Every structure is written in C-alpha cells, then in structure tokens.
mmCIF file of C-alpha atoms in Angstrom:
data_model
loop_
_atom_site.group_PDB
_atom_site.id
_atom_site.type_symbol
_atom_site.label_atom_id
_atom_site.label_comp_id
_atom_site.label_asym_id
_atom_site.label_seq_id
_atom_site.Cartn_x
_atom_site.Cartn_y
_atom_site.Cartn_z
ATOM 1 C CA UNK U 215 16.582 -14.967 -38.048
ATOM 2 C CA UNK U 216 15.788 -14.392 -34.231
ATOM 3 C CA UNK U 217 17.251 -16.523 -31.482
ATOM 4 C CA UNK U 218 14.655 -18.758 -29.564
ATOM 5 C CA UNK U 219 14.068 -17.311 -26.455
ATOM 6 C CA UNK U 220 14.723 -19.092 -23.360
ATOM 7 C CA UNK U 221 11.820 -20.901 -21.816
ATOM 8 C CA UNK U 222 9.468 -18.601 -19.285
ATOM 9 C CA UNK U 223 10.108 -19.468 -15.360
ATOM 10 C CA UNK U 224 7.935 -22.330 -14.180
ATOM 11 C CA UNK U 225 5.095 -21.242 -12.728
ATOM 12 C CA UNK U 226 3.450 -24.704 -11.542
ATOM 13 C CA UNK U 227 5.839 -25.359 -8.684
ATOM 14 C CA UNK U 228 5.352 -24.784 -5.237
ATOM 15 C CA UNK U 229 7.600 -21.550 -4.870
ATOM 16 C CA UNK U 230 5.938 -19.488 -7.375
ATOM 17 C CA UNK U 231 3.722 -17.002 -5.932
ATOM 18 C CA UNK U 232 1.194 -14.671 -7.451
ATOM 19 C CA UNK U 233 2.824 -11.921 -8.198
ATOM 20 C CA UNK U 234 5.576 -14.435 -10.366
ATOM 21 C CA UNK U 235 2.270 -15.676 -12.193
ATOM 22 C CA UNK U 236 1.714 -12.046 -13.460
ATOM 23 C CA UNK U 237 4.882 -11.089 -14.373
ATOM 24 C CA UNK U 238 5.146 -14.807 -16.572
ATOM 25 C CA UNK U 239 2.054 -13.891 -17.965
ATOM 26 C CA UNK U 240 2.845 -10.490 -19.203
ATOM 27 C CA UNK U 241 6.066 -11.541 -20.163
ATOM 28 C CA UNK U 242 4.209 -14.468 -22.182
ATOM 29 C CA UNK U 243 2.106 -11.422 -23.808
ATOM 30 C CA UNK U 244 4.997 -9.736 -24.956
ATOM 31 C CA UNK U 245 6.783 -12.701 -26.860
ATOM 32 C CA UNK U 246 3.312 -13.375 -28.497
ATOM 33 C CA UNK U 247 3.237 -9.957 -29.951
ATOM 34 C CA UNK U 248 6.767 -10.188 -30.932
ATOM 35 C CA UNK U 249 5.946 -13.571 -32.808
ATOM 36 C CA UNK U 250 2.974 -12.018 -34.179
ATOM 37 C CA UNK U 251 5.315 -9.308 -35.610
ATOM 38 C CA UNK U 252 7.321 -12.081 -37.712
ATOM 39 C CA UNK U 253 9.643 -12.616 -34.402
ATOM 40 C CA UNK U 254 11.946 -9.431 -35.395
ATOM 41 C CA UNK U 255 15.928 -9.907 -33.975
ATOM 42 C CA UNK U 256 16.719 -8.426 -30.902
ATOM 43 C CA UNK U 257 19.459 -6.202 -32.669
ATOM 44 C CA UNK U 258 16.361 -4.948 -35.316
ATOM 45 C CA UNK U 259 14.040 -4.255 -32.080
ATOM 46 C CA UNK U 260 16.741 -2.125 -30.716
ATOM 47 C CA UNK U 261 17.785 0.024 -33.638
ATOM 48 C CA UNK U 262 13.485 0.434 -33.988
ATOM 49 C CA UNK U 263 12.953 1.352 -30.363
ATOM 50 C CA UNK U 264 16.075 3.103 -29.189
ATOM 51 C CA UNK U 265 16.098 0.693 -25.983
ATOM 52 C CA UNK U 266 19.217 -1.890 -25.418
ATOM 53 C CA UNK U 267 19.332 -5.434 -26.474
ATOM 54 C CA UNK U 268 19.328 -6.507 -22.765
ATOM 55 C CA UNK U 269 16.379 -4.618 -21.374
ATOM 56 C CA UNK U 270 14.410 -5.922 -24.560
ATOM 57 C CA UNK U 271 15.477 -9.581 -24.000
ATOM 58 C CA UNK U 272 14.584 -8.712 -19.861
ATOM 59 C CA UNK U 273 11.286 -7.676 -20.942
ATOM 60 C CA UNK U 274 9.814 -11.183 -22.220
ATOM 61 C CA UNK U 275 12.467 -13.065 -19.706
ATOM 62 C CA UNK U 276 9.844 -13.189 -17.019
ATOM 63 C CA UNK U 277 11.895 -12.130 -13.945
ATOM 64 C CA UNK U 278 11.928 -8.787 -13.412
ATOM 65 C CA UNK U 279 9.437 -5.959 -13.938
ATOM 66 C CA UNK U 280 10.350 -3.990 -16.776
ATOM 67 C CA UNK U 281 10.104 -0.208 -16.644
ATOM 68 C CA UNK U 282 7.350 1.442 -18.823
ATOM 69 C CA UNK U 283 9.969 2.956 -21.342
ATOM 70 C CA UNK U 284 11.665 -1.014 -21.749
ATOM 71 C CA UNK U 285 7.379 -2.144 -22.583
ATOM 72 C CA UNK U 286 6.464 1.072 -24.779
ATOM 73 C CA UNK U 287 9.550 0.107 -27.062
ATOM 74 C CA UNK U 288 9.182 -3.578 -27.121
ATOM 75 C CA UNK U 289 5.538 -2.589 -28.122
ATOM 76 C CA UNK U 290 6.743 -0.097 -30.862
ATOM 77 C CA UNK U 291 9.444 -2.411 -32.453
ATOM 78 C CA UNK U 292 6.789 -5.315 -32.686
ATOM 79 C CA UNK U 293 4.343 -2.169 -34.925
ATOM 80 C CA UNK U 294 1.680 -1.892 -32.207
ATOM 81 C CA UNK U 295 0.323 0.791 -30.281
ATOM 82 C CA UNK U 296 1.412 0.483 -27.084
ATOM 83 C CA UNK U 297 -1.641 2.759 -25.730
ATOM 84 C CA UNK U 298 -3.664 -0.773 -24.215
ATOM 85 C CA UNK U 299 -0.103 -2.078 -23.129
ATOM 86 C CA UNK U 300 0.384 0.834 -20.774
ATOM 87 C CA UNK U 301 -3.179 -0.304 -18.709
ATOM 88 C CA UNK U 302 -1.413 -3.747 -18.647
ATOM 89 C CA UNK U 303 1.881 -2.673 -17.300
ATOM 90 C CA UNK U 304 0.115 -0.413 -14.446
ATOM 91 C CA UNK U 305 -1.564 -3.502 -13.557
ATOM 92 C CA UNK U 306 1.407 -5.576 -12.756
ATOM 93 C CA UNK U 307 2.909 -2.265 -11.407
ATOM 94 C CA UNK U 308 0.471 -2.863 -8.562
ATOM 95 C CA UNK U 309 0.210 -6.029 -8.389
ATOM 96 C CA UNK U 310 3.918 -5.982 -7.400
ATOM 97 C CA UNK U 311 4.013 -3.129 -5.114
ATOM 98 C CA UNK U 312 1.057 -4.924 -3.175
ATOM 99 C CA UNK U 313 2.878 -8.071 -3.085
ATOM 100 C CA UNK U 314 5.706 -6.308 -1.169
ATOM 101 C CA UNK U 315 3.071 -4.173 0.920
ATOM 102 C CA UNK U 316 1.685 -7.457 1.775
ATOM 103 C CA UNK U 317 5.457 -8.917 3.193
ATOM 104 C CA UNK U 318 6.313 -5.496 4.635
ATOM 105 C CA UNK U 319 3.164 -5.934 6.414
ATOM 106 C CA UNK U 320 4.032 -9.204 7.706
ATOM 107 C CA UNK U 321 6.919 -7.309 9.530
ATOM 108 C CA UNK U 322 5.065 -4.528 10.722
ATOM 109 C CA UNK U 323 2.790 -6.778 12.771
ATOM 110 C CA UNK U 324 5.212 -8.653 14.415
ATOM 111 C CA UNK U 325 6.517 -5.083 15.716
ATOM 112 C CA UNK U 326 3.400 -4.557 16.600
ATOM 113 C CA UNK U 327 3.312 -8.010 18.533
ATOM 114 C CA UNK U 328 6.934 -7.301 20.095
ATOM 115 C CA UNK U 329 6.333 -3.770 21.304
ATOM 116 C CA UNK U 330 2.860 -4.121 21.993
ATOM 117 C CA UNK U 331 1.741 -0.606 20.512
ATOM 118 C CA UNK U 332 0.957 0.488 16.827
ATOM 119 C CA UNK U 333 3.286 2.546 15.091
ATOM 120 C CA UNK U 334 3.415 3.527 11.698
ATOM 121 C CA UNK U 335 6.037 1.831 9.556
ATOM 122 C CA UNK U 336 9.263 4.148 8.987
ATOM 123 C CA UNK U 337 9.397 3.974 4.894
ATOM 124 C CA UNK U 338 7.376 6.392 2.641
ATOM 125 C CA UNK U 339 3.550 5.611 1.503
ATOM 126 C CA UNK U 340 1.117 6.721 -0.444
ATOM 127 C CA UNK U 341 -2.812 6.258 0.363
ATOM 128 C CA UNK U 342 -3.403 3.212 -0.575
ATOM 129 C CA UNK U 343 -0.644 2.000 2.060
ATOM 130 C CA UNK U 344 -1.611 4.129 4.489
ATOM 131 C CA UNK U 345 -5.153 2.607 4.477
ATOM 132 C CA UNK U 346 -3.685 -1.134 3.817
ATOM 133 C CA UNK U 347 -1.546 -0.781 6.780
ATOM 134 C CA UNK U 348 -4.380 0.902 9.280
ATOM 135 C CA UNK U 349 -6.829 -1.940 8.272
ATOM 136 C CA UNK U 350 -3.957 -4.607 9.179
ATOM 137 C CA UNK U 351 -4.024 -2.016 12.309
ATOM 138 C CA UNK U 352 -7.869 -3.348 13.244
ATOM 139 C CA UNK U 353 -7.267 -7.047 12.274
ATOM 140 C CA UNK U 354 -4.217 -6.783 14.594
ATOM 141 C CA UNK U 355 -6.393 -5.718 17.466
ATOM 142 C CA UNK U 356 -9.128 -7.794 16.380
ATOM 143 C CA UNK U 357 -11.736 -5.536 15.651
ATOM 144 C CA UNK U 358 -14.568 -5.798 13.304
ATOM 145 C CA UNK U 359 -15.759 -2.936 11.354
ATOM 146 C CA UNK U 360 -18.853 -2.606 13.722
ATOM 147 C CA UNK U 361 -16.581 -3.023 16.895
ATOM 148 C CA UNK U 362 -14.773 0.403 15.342
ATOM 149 C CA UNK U 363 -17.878 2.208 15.219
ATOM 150 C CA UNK U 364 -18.709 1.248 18.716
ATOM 151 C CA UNK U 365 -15.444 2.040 20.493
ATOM 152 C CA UNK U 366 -15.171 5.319 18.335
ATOM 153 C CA UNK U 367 -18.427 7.227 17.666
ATOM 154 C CA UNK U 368 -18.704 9.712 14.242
ATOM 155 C CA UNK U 369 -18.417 7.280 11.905
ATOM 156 C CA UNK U 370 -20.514 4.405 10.557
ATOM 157 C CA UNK U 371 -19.231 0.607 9.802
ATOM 158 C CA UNK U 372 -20.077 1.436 6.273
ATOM 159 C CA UNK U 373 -17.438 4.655 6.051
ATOM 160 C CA UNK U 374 -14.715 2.440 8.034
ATOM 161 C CA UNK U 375 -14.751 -0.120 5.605
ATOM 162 C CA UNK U 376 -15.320 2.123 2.647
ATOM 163 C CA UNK U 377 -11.325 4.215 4.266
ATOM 164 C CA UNK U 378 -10.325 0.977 4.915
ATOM 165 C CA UNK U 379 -10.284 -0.369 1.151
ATOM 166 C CA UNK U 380 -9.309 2.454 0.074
ATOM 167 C CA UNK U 381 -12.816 3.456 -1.779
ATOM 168 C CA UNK U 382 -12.187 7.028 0.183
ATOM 169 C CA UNK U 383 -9.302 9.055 1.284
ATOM 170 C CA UNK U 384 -8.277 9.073 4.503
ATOM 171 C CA UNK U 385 -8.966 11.849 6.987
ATOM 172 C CA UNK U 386 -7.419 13.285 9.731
ATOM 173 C CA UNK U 387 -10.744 12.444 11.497
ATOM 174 C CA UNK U 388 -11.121 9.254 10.399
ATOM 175 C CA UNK U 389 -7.746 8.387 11.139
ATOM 176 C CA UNK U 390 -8.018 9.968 15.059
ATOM 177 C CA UNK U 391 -11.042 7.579 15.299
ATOM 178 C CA UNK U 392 -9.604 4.649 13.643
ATOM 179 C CA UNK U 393 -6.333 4.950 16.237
ATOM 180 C CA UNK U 394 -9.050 5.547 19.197
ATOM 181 C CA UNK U 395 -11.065 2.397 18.075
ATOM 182 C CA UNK U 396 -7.630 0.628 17.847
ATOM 183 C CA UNK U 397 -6.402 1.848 21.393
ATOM 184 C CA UNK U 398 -3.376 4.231 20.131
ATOM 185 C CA UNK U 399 -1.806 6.210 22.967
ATOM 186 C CA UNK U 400 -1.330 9.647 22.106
ATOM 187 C CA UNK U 401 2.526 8.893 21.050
ATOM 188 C CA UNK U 402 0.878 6.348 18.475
ATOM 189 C CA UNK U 403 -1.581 8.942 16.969
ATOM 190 C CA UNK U 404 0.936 11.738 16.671
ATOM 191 C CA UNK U 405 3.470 9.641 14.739
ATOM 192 C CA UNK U 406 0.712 8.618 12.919
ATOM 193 C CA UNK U 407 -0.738 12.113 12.157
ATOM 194 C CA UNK U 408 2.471 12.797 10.799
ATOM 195 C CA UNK U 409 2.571 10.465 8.163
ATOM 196 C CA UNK U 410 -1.182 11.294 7.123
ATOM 197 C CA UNK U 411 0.474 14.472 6.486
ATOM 198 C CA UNK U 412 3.131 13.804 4.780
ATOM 199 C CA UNK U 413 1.140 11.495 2.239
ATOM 200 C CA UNK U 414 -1.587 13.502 2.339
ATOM 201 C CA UNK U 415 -0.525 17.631 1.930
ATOM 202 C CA UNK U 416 -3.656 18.784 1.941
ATOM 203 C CA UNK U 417 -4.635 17.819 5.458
ATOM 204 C CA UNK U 418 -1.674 18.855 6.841
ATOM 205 C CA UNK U 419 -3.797 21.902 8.561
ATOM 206 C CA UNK U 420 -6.487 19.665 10.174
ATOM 207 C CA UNK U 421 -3.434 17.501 11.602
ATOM 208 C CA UNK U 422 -2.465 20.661 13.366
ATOM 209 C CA UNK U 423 -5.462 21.636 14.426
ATOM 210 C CA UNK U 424 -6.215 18.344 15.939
ATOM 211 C CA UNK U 425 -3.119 17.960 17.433
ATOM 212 C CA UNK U 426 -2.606 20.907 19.269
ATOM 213 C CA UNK U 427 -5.642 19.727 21.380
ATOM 214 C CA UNK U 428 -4.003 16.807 22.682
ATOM 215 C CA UNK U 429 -2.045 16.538 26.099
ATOM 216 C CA UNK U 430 1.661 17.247 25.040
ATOM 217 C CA UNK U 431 3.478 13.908 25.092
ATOM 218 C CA UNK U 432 5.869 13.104 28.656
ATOM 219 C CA UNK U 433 9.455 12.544 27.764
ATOM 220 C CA UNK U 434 9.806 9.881 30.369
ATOM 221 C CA UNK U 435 6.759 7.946 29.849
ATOM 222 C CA UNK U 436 6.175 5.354 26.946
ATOM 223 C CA UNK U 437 2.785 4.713 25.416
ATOM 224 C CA UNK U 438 2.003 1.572 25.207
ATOM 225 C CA UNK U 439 -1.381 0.801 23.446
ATOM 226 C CA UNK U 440 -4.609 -0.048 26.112
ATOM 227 C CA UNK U 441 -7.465 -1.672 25.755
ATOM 228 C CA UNK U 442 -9.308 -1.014 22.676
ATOM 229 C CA UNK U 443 -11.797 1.570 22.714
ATOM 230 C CA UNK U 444 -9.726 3.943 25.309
ATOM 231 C CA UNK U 445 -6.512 5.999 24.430
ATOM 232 C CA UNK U 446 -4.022 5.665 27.708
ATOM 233 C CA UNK U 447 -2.555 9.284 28.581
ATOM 234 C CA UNK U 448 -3.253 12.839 29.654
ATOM 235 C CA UNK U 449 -3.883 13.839 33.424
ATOM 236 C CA UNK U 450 -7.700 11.819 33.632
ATOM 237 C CA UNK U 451 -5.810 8.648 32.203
ATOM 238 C CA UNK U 452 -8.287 8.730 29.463
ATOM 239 C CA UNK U 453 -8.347 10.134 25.913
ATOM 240 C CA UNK U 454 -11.502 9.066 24.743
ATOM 241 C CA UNK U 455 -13.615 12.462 25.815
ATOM 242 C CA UNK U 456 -14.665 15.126 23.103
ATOM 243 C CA UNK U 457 -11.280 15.815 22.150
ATOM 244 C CA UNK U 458 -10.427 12.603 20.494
ATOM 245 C CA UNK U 459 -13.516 11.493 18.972
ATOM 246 C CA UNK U 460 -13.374 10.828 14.855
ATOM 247 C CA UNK U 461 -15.869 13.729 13.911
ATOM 248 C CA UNK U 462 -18.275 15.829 15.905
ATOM 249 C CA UNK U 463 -21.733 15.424 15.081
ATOM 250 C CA UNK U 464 -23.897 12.403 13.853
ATOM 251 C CA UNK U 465 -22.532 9.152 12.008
ATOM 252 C CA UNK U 466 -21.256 9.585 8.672
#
C-alpha cells in the first residue's frame, strides 16, 4: 500500500503568489491521476517509468517545477497518455518563466531609473522577452501606444501594440522606431540591435544594414537617453532625420 502523501503547500496565505497557485494546482492534478490509478507505490511507479523515487514524489510535492521527462513518467506509471499532460506542463513552463521575467523586470527598471538611459538587460532572451522588456521600455518613459506613433513615424498604434504583446515578431525597424519613440541614444540602440540579433538570426543582416548608417559611437562621450521623441548624438545633435525613422514609407 502507498504512503499518504504529504499535504500540498498552502496556497491561501498571504505569501503565495501566482505562479505557486499553478504549480499546487498541477501538482494537485497529478496526485488525482495517481489516485485514480489505484494510488500505485512510489517504488511500483519507478520500476514502470524508469524515473527515481524522488523526482516522482517531487512531481506531486508542489514546490518545484518538474522537468517534462519527471511528468511524462508519472503520467505513464499512473496508465495514461501523457499526450494532453504535455499542453499542461508547457503551460506552467510559462507561467514560471514569466513570473521571473516579471521580477527581472522589476530590476531592469530601476537601472533604468539609476542610470537614466535604456539598456538591454545582460542575460539571454528569446522574443517574447525581448518584446516584454521593450514594452516595460515605453511604460518606463511613459508613453502610450499613440504617443509612439507620434514621436516615431512608419508605424501605426495598432502594429506597436500588436510587437509589443508579442502577436508579431520584432523587427529591426520596429525596434529602431520603438528606441526613437523611447529616446535611445545611439549607444542604447546599438546594444540593443545586438540582442535583436542574437535572438533573432534572421535579421541579423538588416541590423547591419541599419547600423552602418548611424554616426559611429564617441569613446569619451556617454549617451544618456533625451527627451522622448529625439535620439541625442551625431554632429546635428539630433538622430531623428531619415536615417533613424522605423520604416520608410506610409504607416504600417
């Protein structure tokens, strides 16, 4: 006969967050499918699944996010197809990694507020980062989605928002008008270039191309961001001309 299992964190107290709540709630799935199973032993999970005692017993403990492998043979042991557990799992996948976006974020901003200038953050992201973190960019200087398309002309309120939440990929274009909207010096928008092209391979070549129009950067001067709508640097103090705008032509 199995052990009882030991009770699930509390959720209903002040210190639990969101991201707890999911993780409890997943882990709550999985003992319910092992009950529903006749409540197997840990020892006859194991020898079904091929995974350890401990990372079974992790699993439905509530407390830390088991890897796929741990779920797919918790799922297997209990005799279910673990094809519409793998859905779940993704789900709480991200539902962590935004929770730690979201504190990360926290940090980057009061960097932001410190140094006065915007600056990518210096650990690896994917796209859906890189557009979470250039939206906090806009809140940070206070800019609506409307403001954006007045201070940086190509683009439409509608196409911010839609980069913004991530509903389309980000451009080099976009993200040379988002940084011009925002006030980037040209410091700012080449470290953030970078990044776009490091997450984002295949626009590596535009990145060039739009970089080698800019003013080369002074060693002995630091960019510090100006007001929003202008981009402080180069010889006319101003990077706001044809060069920097998010897209020639019309509004997209």
């Amino acid at each position: 006969m199995a052990r009882p299992m030991n009770p699930l964190p509390n959720t209903d107290t002040h210190t639990a967050d969101p991201h707890d709540r999911k993780l409890v709630d997943f882990a709550h799935g999985l003992r319910t499918l092992r009950e529903k199973a006749g409540n197997p032993s840990l020892a006859t999970m194991s020898q079904r699944s091929g995974v350890c005692i401990a990372l079974l017993s992790g699993a439905h403990g509530g407390h830390k996010m088991p890897t796929w492998r741990t779920v797919e043979g918790y799922v297997h042991a209990c005799g279910t197809d673990s094809a519409g557990w793998r859905a779940k799992w993704e789900r709480l996948q991200l539902a962590q990694r935004t929770a730690r976006a979201r504190s990360g974020h926290a940090s980057i901003v009061r960097n932001w507020a410190r140094l006065r200038y915007i600056t990518p953050p210096q650990w690896p992201m994917n796209e859906a980062e890189l557009a979470e973190i250039l939206d906090q960019a806009r809140r940070f200087r206070g800019l609506s989605l409307r403001d954006m398309a007045h201070r940086s002309v190509g683009f439409s309120h509608h196409t911010y928002g839609a980069v913004l939440r991530g509903d389309r990929p980000v451009t080099a274009d976009i993200l040379l008008a988002i940084l011009h909207a925002c006030g980037a010096g040209p410091g700012e928008v080449r470290r953030w270039m970078q990044v776009l092209a490091r997450v984002r391979p295949t626009e590596e070549l535009r990145v060039r191309s739009l970089l080698a129009k800019m003013p080369a950067p002074r060693a002995s001067t630091r960019h510090r961001a100006g007001p929003p709508g202008r981009m402080s640097g180069g010889r006319g103090g101003s990077m706001g001309g044809d060069n920097f705008r998010g897209a020639p032509g019309g509004r997209k």
